[in-house]
CSV table of C-alpha atoms in Angstrom, one decimal:
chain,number,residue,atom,x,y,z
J,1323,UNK,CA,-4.6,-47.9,59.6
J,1324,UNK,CA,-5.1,-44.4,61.2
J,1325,UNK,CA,-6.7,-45.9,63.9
J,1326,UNK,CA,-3.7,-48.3,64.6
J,1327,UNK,CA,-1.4,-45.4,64.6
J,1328,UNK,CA,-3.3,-43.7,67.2
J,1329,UNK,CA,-4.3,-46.6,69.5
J,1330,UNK,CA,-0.7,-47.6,69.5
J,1331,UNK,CA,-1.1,-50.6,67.7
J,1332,UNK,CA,1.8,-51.5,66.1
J,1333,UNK,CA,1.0,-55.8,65.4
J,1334,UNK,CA,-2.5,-54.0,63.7
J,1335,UNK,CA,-0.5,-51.4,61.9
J,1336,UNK,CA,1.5,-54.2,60.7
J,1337,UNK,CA,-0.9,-56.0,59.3
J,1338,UNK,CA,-3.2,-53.3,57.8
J,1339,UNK,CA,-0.1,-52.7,55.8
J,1340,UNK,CA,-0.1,-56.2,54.8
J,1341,UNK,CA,-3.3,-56.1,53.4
J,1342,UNK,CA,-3.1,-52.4,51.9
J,1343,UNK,CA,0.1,-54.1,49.8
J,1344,UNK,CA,-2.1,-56.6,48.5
J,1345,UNK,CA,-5.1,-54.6,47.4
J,1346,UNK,CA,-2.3,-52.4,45.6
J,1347,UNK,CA,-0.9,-55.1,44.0
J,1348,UNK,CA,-4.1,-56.4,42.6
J,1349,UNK,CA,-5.2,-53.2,41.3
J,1350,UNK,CA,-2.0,-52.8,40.7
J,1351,UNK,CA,0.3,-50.4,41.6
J,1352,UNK,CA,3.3,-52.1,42.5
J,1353,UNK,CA,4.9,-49.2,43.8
J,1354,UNK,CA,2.8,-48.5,46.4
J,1355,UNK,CA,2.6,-52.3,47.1
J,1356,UNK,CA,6.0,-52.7,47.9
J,1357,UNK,CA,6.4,-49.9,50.2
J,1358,UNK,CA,3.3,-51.1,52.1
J,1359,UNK,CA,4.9,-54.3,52.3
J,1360,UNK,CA,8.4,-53.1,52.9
J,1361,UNK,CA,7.0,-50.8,55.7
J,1362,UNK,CA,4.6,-54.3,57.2
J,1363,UNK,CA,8.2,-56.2,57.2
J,1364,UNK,CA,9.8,-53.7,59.1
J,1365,UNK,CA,7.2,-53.3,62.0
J,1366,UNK,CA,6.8,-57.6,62.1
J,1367,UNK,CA,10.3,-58.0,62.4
J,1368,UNK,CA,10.2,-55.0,65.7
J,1369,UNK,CA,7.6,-57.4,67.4
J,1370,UNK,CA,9.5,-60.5,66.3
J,1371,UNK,CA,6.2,-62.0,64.8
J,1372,UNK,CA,7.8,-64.6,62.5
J,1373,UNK,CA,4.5,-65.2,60.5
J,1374,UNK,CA,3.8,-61.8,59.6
J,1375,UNK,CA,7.6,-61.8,58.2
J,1376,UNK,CA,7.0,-64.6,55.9
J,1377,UNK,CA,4.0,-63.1,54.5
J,1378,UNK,CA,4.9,-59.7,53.8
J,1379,UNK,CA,8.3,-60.8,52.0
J,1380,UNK,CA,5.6,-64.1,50.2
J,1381,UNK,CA,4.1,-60.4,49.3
J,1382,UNK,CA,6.7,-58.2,48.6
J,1383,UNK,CA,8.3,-61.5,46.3
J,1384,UNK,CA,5.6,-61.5,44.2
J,1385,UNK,CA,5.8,-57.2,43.9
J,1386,UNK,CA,9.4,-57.9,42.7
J,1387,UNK,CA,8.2,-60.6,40.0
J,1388,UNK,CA,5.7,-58.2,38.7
J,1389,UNK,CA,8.1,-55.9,38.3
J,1390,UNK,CA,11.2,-57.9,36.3
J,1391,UNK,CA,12.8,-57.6,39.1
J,1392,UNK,CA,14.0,-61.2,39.7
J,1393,UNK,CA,16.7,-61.7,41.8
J,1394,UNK,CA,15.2,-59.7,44.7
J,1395,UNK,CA,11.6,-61.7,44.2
J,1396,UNK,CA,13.7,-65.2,44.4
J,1397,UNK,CA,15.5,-63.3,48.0
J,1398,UNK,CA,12.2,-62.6,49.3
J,1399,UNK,CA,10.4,-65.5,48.8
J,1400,UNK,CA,13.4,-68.0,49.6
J,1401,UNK,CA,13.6,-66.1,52.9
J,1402,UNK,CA,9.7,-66.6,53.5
J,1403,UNK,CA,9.6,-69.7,51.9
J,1404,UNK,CA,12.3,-70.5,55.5
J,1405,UNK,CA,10.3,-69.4,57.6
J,1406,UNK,CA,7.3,-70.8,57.0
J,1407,UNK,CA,9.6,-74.7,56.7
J,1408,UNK,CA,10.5,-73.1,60.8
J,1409,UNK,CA,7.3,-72.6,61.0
J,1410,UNK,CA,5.6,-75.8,59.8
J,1411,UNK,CA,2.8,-73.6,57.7
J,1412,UNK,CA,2.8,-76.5,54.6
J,1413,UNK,CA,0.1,-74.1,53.1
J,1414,UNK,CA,2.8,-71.2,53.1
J,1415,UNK,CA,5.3,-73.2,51.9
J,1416,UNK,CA,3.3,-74.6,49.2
J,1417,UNK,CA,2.6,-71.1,48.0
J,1418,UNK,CA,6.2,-70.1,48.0
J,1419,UNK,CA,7.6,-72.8,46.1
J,1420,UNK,CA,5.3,-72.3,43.4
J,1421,UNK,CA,6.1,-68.7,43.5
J,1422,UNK,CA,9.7,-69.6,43.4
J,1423,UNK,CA,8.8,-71.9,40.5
J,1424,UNK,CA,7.3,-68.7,38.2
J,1425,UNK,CA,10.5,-66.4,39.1
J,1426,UNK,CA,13.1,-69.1,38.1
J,1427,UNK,CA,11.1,-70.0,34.9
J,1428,UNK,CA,11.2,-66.6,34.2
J,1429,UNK,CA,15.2,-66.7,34.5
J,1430,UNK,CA,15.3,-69.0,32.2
J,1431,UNK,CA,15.9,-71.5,35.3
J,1432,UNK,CA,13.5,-74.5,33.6
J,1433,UNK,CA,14.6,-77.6,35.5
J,1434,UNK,CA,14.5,-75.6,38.7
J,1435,UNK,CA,11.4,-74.3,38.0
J,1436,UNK,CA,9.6,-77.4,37.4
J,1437,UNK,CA,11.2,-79.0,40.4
J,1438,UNK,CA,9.4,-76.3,42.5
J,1439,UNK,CA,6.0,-76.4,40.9
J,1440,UNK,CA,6.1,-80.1,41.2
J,1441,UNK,CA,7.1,-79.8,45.3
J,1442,UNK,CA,3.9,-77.1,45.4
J,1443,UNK,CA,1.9,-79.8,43.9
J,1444,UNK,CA,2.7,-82.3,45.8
J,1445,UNK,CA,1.9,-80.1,49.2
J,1446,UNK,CA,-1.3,-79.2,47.7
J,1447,UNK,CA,-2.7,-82.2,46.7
J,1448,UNK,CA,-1.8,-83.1,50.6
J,1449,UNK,CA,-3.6,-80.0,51.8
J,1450,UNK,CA,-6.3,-81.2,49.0
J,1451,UNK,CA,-6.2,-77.8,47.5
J,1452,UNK,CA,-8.0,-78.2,44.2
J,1453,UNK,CA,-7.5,-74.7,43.4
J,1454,UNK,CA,-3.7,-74.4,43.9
J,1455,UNK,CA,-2.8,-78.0,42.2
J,1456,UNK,CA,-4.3,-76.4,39.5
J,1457,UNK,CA,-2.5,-73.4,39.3
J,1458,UNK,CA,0.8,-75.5,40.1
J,1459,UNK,CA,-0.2,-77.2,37.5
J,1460,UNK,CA,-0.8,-74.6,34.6
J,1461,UNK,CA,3.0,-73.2,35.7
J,1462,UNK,CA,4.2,-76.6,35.0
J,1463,UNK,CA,2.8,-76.7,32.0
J,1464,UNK,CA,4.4,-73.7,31.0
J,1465,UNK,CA,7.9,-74.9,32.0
J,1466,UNK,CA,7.2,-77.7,29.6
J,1467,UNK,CA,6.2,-75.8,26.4
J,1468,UNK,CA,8.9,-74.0,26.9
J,1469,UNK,CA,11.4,-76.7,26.8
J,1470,UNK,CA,9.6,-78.2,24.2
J,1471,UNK,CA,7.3,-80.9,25.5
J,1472,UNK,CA,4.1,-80.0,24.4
J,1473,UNK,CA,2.4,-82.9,24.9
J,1474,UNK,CA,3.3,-82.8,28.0
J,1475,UNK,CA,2.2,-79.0,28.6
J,1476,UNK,CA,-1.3,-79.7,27.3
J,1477,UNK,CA,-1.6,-82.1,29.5
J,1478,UNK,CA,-1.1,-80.4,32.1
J,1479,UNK,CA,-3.3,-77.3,31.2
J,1480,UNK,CA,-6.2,-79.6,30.4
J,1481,UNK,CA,-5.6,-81.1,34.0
J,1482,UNK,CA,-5.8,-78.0,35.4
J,1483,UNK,CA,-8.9,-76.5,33.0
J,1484,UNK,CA,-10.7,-79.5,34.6
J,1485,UNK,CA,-10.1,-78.5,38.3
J,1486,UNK,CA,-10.8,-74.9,37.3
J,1487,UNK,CA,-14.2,-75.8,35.7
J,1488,UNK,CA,-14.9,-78.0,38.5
J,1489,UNK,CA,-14.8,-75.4,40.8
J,1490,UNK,CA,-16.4,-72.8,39.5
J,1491,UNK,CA,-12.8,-70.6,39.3
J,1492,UNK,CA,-13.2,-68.1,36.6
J,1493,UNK,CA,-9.7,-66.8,36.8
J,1494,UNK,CA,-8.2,-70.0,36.8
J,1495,UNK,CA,-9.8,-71.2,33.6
J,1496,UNK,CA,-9.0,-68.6,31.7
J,1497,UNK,CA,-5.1,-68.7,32.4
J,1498,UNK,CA,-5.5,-72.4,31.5
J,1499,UNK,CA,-7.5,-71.6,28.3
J,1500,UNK,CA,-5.0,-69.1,27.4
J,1501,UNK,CA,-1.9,-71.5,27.7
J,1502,UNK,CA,-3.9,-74.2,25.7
J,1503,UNK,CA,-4.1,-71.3,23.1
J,1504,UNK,CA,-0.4,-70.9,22.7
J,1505,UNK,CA,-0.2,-74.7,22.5
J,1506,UNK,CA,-2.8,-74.5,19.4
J,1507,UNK,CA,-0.9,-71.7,17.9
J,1508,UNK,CA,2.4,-73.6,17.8
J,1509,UNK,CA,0.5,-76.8,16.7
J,1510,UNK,CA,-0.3,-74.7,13.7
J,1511,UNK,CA,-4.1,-74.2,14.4
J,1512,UNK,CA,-4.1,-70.6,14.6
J,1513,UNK,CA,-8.4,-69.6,14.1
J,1514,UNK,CA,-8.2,-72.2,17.3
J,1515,UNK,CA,-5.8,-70.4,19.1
J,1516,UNK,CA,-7.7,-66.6,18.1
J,1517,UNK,CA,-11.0,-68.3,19.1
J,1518,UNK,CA,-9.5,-69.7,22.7
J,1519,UNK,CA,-7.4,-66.3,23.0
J,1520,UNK,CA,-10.4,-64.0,22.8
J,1521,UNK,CA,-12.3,-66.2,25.5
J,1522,UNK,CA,-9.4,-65.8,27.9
J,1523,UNK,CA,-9.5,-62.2,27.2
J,1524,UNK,CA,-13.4,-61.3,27.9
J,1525,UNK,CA,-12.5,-63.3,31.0
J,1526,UNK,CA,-10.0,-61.1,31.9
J,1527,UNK,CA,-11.3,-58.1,30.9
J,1528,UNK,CA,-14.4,-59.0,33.1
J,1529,UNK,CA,-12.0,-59.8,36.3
J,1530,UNK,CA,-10.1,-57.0,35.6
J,1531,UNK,CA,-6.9,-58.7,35.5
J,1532,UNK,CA,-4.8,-56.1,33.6
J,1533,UNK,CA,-1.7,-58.7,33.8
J,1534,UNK,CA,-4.2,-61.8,32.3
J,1535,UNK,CA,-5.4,-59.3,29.3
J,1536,UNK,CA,-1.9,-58.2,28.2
J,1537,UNK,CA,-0.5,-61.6,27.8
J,1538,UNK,CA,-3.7,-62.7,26.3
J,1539,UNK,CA,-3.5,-59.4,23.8
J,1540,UNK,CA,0.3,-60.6,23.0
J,1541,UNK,CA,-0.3,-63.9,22.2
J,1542,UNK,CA,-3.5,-62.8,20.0
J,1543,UNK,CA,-1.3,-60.7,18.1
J,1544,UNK,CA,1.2,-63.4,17.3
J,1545,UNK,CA,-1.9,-65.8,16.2
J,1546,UNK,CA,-3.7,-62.9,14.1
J,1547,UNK,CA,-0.2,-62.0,12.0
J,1548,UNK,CA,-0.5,-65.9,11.2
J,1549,UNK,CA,-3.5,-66.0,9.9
J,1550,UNK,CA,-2.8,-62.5,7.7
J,1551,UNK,CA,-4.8,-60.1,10.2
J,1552,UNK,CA,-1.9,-57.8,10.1
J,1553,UNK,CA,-3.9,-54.6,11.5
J,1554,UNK,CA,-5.3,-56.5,14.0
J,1555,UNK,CA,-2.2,-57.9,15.4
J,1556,UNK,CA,-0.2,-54.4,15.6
J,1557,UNK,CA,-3.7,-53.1,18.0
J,1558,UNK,CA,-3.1,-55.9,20.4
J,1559,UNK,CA,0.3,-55.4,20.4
J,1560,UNK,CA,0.0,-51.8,20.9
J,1561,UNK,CA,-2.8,-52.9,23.9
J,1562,UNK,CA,-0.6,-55.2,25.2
J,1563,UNK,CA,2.5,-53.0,25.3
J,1564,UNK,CA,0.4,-50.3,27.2
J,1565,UNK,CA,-0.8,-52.4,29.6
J,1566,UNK,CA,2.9,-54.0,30.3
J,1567,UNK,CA,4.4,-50.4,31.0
J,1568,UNK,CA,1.9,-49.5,33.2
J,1569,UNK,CA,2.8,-52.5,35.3
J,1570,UNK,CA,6.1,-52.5,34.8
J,1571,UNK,CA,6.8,-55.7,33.3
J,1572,UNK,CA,9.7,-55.1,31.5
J,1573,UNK,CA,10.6,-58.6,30.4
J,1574,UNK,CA,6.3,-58.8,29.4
J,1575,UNK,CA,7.7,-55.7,27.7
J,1576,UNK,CA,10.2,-57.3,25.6
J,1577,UNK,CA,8.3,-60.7,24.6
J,1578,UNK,CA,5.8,-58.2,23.2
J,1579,UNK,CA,8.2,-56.1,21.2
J,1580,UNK,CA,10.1,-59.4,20.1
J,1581,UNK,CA,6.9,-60.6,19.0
J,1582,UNK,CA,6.1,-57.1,16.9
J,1583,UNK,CA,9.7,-57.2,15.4
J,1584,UNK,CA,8.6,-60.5,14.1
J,1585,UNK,CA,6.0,-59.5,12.4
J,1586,UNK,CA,7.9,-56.9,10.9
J,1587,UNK,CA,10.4,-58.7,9.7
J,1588,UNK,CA,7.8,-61.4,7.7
J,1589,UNK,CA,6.2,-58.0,6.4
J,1590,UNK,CA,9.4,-57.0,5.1
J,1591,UNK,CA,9.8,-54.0,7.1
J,1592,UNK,CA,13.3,-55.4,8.3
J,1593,UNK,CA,15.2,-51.7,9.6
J,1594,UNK,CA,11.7,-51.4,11.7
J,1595,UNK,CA,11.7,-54.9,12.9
J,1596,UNK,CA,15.4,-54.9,14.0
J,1597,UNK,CA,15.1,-51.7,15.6
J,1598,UNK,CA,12.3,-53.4,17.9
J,1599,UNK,CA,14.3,-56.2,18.3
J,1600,UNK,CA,16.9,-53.9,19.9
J,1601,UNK,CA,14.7,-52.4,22.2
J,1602,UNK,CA,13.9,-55.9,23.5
J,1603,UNK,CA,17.2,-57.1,23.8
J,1604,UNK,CA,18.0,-54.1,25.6
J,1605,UNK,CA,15.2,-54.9,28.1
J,1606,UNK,CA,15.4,-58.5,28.2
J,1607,UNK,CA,19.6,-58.1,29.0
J,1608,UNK,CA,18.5,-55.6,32.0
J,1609,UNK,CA,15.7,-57.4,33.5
J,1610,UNK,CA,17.9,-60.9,33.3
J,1611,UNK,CA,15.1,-62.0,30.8
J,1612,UNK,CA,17.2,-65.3,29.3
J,1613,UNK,CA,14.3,-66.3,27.0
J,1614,UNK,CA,13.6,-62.9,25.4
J,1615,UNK,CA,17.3,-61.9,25.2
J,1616,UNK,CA,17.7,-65.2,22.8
J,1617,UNK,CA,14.9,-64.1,20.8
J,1618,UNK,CA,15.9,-60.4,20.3
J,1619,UNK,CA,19.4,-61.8,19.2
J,1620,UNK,CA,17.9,-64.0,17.2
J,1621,UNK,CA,15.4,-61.6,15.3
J,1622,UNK,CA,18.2,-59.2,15.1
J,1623,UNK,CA,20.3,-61.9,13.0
J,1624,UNK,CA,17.8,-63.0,11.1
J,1625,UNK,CA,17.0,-58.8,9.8
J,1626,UNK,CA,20.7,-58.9,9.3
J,1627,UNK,CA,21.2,-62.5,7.1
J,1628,UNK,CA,18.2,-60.7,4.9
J,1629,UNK,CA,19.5,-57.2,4.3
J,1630,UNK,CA,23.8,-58.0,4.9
J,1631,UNK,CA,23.8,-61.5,4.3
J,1632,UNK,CA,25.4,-64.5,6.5
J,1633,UNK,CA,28.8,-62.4,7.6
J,1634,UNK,CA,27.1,-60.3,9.6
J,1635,UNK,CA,24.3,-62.4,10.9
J,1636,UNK,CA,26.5,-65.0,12.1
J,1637,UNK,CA,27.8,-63.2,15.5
J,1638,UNK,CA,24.0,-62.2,17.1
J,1639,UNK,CA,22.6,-65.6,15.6
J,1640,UNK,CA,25.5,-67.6,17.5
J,1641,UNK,CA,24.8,-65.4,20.5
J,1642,UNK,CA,21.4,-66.5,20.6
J,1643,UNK,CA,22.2,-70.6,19.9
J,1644,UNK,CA,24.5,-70.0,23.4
J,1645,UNK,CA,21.6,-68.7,25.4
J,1646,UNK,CA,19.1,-71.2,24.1
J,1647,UNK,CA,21.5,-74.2,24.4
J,1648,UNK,CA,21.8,-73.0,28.3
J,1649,UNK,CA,17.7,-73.1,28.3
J,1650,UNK,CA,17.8,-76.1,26.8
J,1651,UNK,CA,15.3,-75.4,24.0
J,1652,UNK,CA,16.5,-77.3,21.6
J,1653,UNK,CA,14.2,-77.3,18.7
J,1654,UNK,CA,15.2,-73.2,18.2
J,1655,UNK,CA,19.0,-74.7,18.6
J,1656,UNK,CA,18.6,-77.0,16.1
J,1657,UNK,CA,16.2,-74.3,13.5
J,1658,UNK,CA,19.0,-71.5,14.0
J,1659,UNK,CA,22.0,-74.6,13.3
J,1660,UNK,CA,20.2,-75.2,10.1
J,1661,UNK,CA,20.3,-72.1,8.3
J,1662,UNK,CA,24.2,-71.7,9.4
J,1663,UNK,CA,24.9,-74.8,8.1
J,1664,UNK,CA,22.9,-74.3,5.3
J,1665,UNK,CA,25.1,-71.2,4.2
J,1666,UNK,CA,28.3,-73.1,5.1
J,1667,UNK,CA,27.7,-75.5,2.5
């Protein structure tokens, strides 16, 4: 870069930055990223080099995701996500979409998000991009287990474990094994889902994907509480929870403190469990975090039902039905429903 600077060379100055904000990003510091990105924008818009634009804000979008901070990821990307329509780069605007996709998932934004992953698809099974139809495909996946269709979200994993193993993509597989661990832990196959876990995590680990090993340490923590592995769960949360902060994932933050309340609360540790079900909602409310806001309401109520009974439980518990009824997840609707009607009569 200090050879752009001194040669004049603003369009190679530019895109050095580019590129610096990527390798700081992967690493990650997502500080760092976004100022090299910011700083790349800046000199592409000077020159009027419309390309260069839409992949620093692609860039800079994704910084913002990584760090909660949604509404400023969705106005990056939708702004590169324009240009590259102007532009007629489908490739650019496949990868946009999908990244639009993640970010409005993440807001809780389910029907949207699917929408976009299934526009991505569609552009990259044009392109005949194996590798990107099968990471459209795992985030469409996730959309569905989240709504409830898990059928239809193993499908869609398997789909894209198949591409991913096909082609040799390391990374790829283990995101897909890692979702199809979640869907064996809610089937009720928990060893499966600690055995499939722990393989996604070595993977990681070996990649050095700090962001693939703390959701994989999150959900192994969930599956090991299951199965009575009580010490073993708190060390990945505590793993997980490190990991999170130093990437600045707050709403990664909260899931992972929802998750530990839980497993306080089935301990019977209820003041501690509530307490970190604060902390989450507290995160999840400031980082727009829809999903993890219901849960932290709901964990909160659920503490209070045990220790002050239905009176005071009522008001976080009915806070969280709202937010889950907006999500459209019905099935923790309909489980919440049930224990108020259940006192009612």
């Amino acid at each position: 870069m200090t050879q752009y600077e001194a040669a004049g060379d603003r369009r190679g100055k530019a895109d050095a930055l580019n590129q610096v904000g990527i390798v700081w990003y992967l690493t990650p510091d997502n500080d760092a990223g976004a100022r090299a990105q910011s700083e790349a924008l800046s000199l592409y818009r000077e020159l009027g080099d419309r390309h260069g634009q839409a992949n620093s804000l692609a860039d800079l979008g994704m910084v913002r995701r990584q760090t909660s901070r949604f509404d400023a990821s969705v106005e990056a990307q939708s702004e590169a996500l324009s240009i590259y329509r102007e532009l007629g780069d489908r490739y650019g605007e496949a990868n946009s979409l999908r990244d639009l996709g993640i970010v409005h998932c993440l807001m809780g934004e389910y029907a949207l998000a699917a929408q976009r992953q299934r526009e991505a698809f569609d552009i990259y099974k044009e392109l005949d991009d194996r590798v990107h139809q099968a990471y459209a495909l795992n985030e469409l996946g996730v959309v569905r287990r989240l709504t409830g269709d898990l059928d239809g979200a193993r499908d869609a994993h398997t789909q894209a474990l198949e591409h991913y193993t096909d082609l040799g993509d390391r990374f790829g597989r283990a995101n897909s094994i890692r979702h199809l661990g979640v869907l064996d832990r809610l089937s009720g196959d928990a060893p499966t889902a600690i055995r499939v876990l722990e393989e996604a995590l070595e993977t990681y680990r070996d990649l050095g994907s700090r962001g693939g090993e703390a959701a994989s340490l999150s959900e192994l923590g969930v599956a090991c509480g299951l199965v009575g592995e009580q010490d073993a769960a708190v060390e990945a949360f505590r793993q997980s929870l490190e990991i999170l902060r130093e990437l600045g994932d707050r709403c990664g933050e909260a899931e992972v403190l929802n998750h530990r309340g839980a497993l306080l609360r089935m301990s019977g540790d209820l003041a501690a469990g509530c307490g970190r079900f604060e902390q989450a909602l507290g995160l999840a409310r400031d980082v727009r975090c829809p999903l993890e806001t219901a849960r932290a309401l709901e964990g909160i109520g659920r503490c209070d039902w045990m220790v002050d009974g239905p009176a005071l439980a009522e008001g976080p518990l009915r806070e969280a039905v709202a937010v889950y009824r907006q999500l459209g997840v019905r099935a923790s609707v309909d489980d919440i429903e049930r224990l108020l009607v259940s006192q009612a009569g």
